[in-house]
Every structure is written in structure tokens, then in C-alpha cells.
CSV table of C-alpha atoms and ligand atoms in Angstrom, one decimal:
chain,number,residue,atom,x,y,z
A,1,UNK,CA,82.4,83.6,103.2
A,2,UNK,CA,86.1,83.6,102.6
A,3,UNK,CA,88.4,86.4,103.1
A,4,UNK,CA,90.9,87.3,101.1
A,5,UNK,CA,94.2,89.9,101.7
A,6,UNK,CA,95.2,91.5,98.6
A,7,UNK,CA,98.7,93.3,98.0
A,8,UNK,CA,97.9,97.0,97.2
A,9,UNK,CA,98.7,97.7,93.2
A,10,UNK,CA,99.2,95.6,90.3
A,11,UNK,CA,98.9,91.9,92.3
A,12,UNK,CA,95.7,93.1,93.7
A,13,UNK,CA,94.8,93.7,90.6
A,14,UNK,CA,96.3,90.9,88.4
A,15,UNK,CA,94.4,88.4,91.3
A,16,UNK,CA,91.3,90.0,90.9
A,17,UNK,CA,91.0,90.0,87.3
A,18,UNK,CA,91.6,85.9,88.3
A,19,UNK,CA,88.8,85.9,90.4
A,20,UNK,CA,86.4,87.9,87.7
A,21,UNK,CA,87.6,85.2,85.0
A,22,UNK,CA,86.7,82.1,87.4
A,23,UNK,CA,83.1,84.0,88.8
A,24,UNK,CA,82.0,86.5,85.9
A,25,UNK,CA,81.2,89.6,87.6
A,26,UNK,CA,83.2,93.1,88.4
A,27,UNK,CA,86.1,92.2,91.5
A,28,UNK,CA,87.3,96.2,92.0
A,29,UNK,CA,88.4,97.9,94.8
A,30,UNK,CA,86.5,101.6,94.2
A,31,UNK,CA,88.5,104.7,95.1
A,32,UNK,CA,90.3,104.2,98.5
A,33,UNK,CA,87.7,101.7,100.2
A,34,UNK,CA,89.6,99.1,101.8
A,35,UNK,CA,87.0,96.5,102.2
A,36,UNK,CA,85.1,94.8,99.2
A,37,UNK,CA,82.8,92.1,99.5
A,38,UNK,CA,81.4,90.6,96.1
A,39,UNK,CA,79.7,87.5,96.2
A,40,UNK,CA,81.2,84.9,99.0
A,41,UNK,CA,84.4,86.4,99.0
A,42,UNK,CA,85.5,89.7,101.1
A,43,UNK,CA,88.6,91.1,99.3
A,44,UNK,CA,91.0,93.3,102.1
A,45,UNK,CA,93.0,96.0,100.3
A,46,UNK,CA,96.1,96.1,102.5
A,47,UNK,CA,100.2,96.7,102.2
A,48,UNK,CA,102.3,93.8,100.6
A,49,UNK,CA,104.2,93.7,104.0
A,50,UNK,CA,100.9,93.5,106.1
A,51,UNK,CA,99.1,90.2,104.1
A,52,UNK,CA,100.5,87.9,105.9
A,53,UNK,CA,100.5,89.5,109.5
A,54,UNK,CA,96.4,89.0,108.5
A,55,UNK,CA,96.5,85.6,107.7
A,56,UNK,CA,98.3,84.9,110.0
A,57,UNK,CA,95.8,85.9,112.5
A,58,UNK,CA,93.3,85.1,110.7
A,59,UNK,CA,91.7,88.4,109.8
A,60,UNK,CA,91.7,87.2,106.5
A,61,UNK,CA,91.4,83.5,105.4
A,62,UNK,CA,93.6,83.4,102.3
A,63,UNK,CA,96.2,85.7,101.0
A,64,UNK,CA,98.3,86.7,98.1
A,65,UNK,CA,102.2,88.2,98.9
A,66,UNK,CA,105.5,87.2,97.2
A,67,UNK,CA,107.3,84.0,98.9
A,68,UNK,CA,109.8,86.4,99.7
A,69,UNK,CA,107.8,88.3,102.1
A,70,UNK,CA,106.9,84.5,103.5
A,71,UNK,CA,110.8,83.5,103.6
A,72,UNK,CA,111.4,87.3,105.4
A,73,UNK,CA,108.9,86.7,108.3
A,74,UNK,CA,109.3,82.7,108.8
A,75,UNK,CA,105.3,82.9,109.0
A,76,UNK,CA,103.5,80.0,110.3
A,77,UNK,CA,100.7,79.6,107.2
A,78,UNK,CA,99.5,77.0,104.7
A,79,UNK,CA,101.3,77.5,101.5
A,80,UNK,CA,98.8,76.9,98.6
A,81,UNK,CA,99.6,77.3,95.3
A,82,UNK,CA,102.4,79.5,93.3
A,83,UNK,CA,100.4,82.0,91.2
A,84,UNK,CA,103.4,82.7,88.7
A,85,UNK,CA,103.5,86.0,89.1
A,86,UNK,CA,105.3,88.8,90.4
A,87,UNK,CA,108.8,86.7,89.7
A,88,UNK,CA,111.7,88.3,91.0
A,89,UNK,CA,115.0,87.3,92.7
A,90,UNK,CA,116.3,88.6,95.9
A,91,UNK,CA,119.8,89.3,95.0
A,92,UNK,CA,122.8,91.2,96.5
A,93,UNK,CA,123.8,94.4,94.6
A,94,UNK,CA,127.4,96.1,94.9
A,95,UNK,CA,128.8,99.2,93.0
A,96,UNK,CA,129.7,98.3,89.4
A,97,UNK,CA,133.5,99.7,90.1
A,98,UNK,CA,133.3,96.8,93.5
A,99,UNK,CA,134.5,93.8,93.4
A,100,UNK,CA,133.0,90.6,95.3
A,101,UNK,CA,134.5,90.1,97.9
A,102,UNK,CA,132.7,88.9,101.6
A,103,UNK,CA,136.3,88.0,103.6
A,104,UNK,CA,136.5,91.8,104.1
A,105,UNK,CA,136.0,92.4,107.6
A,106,UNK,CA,132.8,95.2,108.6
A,107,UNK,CA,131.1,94.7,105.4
A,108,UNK,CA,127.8,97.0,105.7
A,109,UNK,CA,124.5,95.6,103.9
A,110,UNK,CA,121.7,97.6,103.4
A,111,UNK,CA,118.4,96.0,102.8
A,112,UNK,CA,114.7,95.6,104.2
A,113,UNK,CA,114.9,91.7,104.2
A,114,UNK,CA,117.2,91.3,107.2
A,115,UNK,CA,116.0,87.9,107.9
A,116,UNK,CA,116.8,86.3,104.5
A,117,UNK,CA,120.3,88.3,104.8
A,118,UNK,CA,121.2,86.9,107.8
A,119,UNK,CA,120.9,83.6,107.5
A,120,UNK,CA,122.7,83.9,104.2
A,121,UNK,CA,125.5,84.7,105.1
A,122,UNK,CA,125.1,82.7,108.0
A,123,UNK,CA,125.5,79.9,106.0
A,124,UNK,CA,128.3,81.0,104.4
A,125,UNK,CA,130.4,81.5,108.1
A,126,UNK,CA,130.5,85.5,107.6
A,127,UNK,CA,129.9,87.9,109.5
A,128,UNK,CA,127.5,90.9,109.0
A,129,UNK,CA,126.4,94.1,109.8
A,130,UNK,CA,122.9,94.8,108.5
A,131,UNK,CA,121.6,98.2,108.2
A,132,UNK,CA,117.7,98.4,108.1
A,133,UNK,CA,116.3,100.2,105.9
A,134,UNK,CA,112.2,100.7,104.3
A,135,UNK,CA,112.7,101.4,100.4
A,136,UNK,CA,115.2,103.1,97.4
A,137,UNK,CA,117.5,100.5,99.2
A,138,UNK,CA,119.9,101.1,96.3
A,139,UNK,CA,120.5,104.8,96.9
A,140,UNK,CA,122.7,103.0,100.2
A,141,UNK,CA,126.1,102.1,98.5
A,142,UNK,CA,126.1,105.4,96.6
A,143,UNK,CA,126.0,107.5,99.6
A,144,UNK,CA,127.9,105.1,101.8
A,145,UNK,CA,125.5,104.2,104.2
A,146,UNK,CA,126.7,100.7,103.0
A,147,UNK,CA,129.5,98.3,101.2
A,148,UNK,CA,126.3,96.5,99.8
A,149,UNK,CA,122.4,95.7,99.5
A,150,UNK,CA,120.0,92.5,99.4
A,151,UNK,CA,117.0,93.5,97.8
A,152,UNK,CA,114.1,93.0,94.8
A,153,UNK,CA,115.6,92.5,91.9
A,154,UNK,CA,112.6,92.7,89.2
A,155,UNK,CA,114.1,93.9,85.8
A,156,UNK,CA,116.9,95.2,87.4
A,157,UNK,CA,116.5,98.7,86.1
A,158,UNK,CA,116.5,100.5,89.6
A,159,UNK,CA,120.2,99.1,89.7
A,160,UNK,CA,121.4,99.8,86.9
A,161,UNK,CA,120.4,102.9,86.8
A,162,UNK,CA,122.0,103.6,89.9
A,163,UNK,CA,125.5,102.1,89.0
A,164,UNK,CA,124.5,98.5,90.7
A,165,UNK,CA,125.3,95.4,89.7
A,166,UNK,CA,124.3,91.8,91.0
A,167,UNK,CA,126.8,89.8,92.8
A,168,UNK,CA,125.0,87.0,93.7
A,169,UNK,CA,121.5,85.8,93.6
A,170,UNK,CA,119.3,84.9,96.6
A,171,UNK,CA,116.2,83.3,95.7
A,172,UNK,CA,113.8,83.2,93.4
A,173,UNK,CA,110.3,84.4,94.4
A,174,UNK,CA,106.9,84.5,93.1
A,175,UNK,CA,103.6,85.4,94.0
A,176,UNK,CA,102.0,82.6,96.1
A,177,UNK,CA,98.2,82.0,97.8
A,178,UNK,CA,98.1,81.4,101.7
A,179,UNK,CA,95.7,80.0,103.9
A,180,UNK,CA,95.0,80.6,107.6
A,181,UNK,CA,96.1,77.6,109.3
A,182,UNK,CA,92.5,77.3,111.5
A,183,UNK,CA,90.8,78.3,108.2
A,184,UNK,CA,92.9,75.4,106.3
A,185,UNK,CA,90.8,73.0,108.4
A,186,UNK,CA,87.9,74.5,109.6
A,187,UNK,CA,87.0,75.9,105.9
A,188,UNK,CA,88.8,73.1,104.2
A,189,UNK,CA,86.0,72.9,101.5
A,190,UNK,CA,85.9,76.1,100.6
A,191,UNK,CA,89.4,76.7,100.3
A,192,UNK,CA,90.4,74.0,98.8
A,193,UNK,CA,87.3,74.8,95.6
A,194,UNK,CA,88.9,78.5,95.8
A,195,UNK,CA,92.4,76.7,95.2
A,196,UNK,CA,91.6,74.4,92.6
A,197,UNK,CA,89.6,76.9,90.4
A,198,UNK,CA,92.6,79.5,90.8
A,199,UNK,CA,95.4,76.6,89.9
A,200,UNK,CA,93.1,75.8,86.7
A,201,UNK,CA,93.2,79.7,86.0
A,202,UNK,CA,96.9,80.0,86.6
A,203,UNK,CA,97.9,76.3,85.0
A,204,UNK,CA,96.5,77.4,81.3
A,205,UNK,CA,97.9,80.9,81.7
A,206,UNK,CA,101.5,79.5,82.1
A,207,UNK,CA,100.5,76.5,79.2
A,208,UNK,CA,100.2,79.1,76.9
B,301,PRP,C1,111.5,97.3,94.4
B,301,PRP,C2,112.8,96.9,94.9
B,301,PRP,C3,113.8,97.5,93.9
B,301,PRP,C4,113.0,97.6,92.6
B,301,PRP,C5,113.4,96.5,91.7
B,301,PRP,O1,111.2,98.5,94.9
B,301,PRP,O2,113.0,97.2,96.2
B,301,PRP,O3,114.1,98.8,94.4
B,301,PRP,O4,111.6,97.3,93.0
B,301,PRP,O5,112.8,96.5,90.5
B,301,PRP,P1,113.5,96.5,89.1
B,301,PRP,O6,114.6,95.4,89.1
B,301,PRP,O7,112.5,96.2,88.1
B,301,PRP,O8,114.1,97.9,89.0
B,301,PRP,P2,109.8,99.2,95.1
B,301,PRP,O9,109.5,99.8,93.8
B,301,PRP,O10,108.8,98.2,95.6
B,301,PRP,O11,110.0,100.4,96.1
B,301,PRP,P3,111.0,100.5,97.4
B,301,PRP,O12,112.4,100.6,96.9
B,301,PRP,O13,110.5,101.7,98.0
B,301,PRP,O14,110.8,99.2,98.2
């Protein structure tokens, strides 16, 4: 038996239409039950945030969450397999009247990936002040809360709708399946076939 965290919504969903392509079979989470077991899998239906905190340890065997999540909380897991989907770039968004411009002193950023925007700008020798916030990151800048934001960039609809623009790109992230460390070895068999039958799945999805 293998368990599996799933993101809440449509990657939840997406992975376990994968899992009814590879096994035949209904893989659906009914009304708000959180646990599903079909087969030799048990599927947990958790927050997007909170997969790899299971994984980690080792409440759930394998899990599904965006490598930015992964990047955010430095998490000590077997990386499996990128499951080209959920593609995104963490970018940093400024008002559309601003221009770039990090050698200001105090620059405020707004954003729920403080990690990643740390050692960004680490990198780049500057100084910042981070204000941590849990979602509509973008509504920040307008109100003055802050100068700028790191956050999802998907279509990039929420910011432009809000008067955002991107300054500068991140990373790039994508949906990607975990393992357990201890499960890694101690299940290595039946990982490893989950893995493989998923990468065939996802391989001649993107060949088309
Ligand atoms: C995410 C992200 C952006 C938005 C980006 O928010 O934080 O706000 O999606 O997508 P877009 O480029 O396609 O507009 P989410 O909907 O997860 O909610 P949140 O703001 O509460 O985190």
C-alpha cells in the first residue's frame, strides 16, 4: 500500500485522472472525505502547502506539489519525476507606472515565498524587507503595504488586472512527484513501478 498526498483542486484532480488512465477504475475524492483508498494506493486530499510537510514525515509515501513549494521549504525528499503540469514562474511584480530599480534603500516586498525571496536577492548583495503575507499578494503594492511582490505568476492575469507588471522572473516551476526518503528505500519497488508507469503517462502526454 502506497500513500499518496494530493494538492486540493485541479492537480488533485489532473493526477488522478493519471492514475485512472494507468489502473482503469474511478480515482475520486467524494464530497469532502479526505481519505480515499482504491486499490493499493491511499490518496490524502490535503492543502498544496501541507504535501510536503506529509511526506516529509512520512504520513504519506509519495506526493504531488509545485517545485516551488519544494524550493520555499528546502524539504529534505526524493525528487521523482516532473509531471509537466501546473507550469508557472515565480516572478517579481511592481506597479506598471514603477520602474526597476533594487539600489533604493527600504524596498518593501510582499510575498508568501519568503525563502526563495531571500536568497534572491541575497545573491544579488541587496538588502530586503519582506512582508509576509497568505494570498491576493498583489492587492500589496496598490495599497502600499509594499514597493513590490514575488509571487505565482500563472497567465499573469491577476497582475494585470491589478496594474502589475513583471520585473524579473524567478524560476520556473512545475508540478513534480516526491517520495518519502525511508519509503524511497524501504518501498523502493513499489515506488519506483508507481514512477515509471506515471513517467510513461506523462512522457506521451508531452510527445503529443
Ligand atoms: C495564485 C498566485 C497569483 C495567481 C497567478 O494565486 O498567487 O495570485 O494565482 O495566476 P495568474 O497569473 O494566472 O493570474 P491563487 O489563486 O493560488 O490564490 P492566492 O492569491 O490566495 O494565493
Amino acid at each position: 500500500m502506497l500513500t499518496v498526498a494530493l494538492p486540493k483542486g485541479r492537480i488533485a484532480e489532473e493526477t488522478l485522472a493519471i492514475f485512472a488512465e494507468i489502473f482503469g477504475g474511478e480515482f475520486k475524492f467524494e464530497g469532502r472525505e479526505l481519505i480515499m483508498e482504491v486499490g493499493d494506493f491511499r490518496f490524502l486530499n490535503v492543502r498544496n502547502q501541507d504535501v510536503p510537510t506529509y511526506v516529509e514525515y512520512g504520513s504519506a509515501d509519495i506526493g504531488v506539489v509545485g517545485l516551488d513549494v519544494i524550493t520555499e521549504k528546502e524539504l529534505d525528499i526524493v525528487k521523482l519525476l516532473d509531471m509537466q503540469m501546473g507550469k508557472c514562474k515565480v516572478s517579481i511584480g511592481i506597479k506598471n507606472e514603477d520602474e526597476r530599480d533594487w539600489s533604493k534603500p527600504n524596498i518593501k516586498r510582499a510575498t508568501k515565498m519568503v525563502n526563495i525571496t531571500e536568497q534572491y536577492f541575497a545573491k544579488k548583495a541587496v538588502g530586503v524587507e519582506i512582508i509576509k503575507l497568505y494570498g491576493s499578494i498583489e492587492l500589496a503594492p496598490l495599497v502600499g503595504l509594499a514597493d513590490a511582490i514575488v509571487d505565482i505568476v500563472e497567465t499573469g492575469a491577476t497582475m494585470r488586472e491589478n496594474g502589475l507588471k513583471v520585473a524579473e522572473d524567478i524560476m520556473d516551476s512545475s508540478v513534480h512527484l516526491i517520495a518519502n526518503k525511508n519509503s524511497y528505500y524501504e518501498k523502493k519497488d513499489e515506488v519506483l513501478s508507481l514512477y515509471e508507469k506515471i513517467n510513461r503517462v506523462v512522457q506521451s502526454r508531452s510527445n503529443i
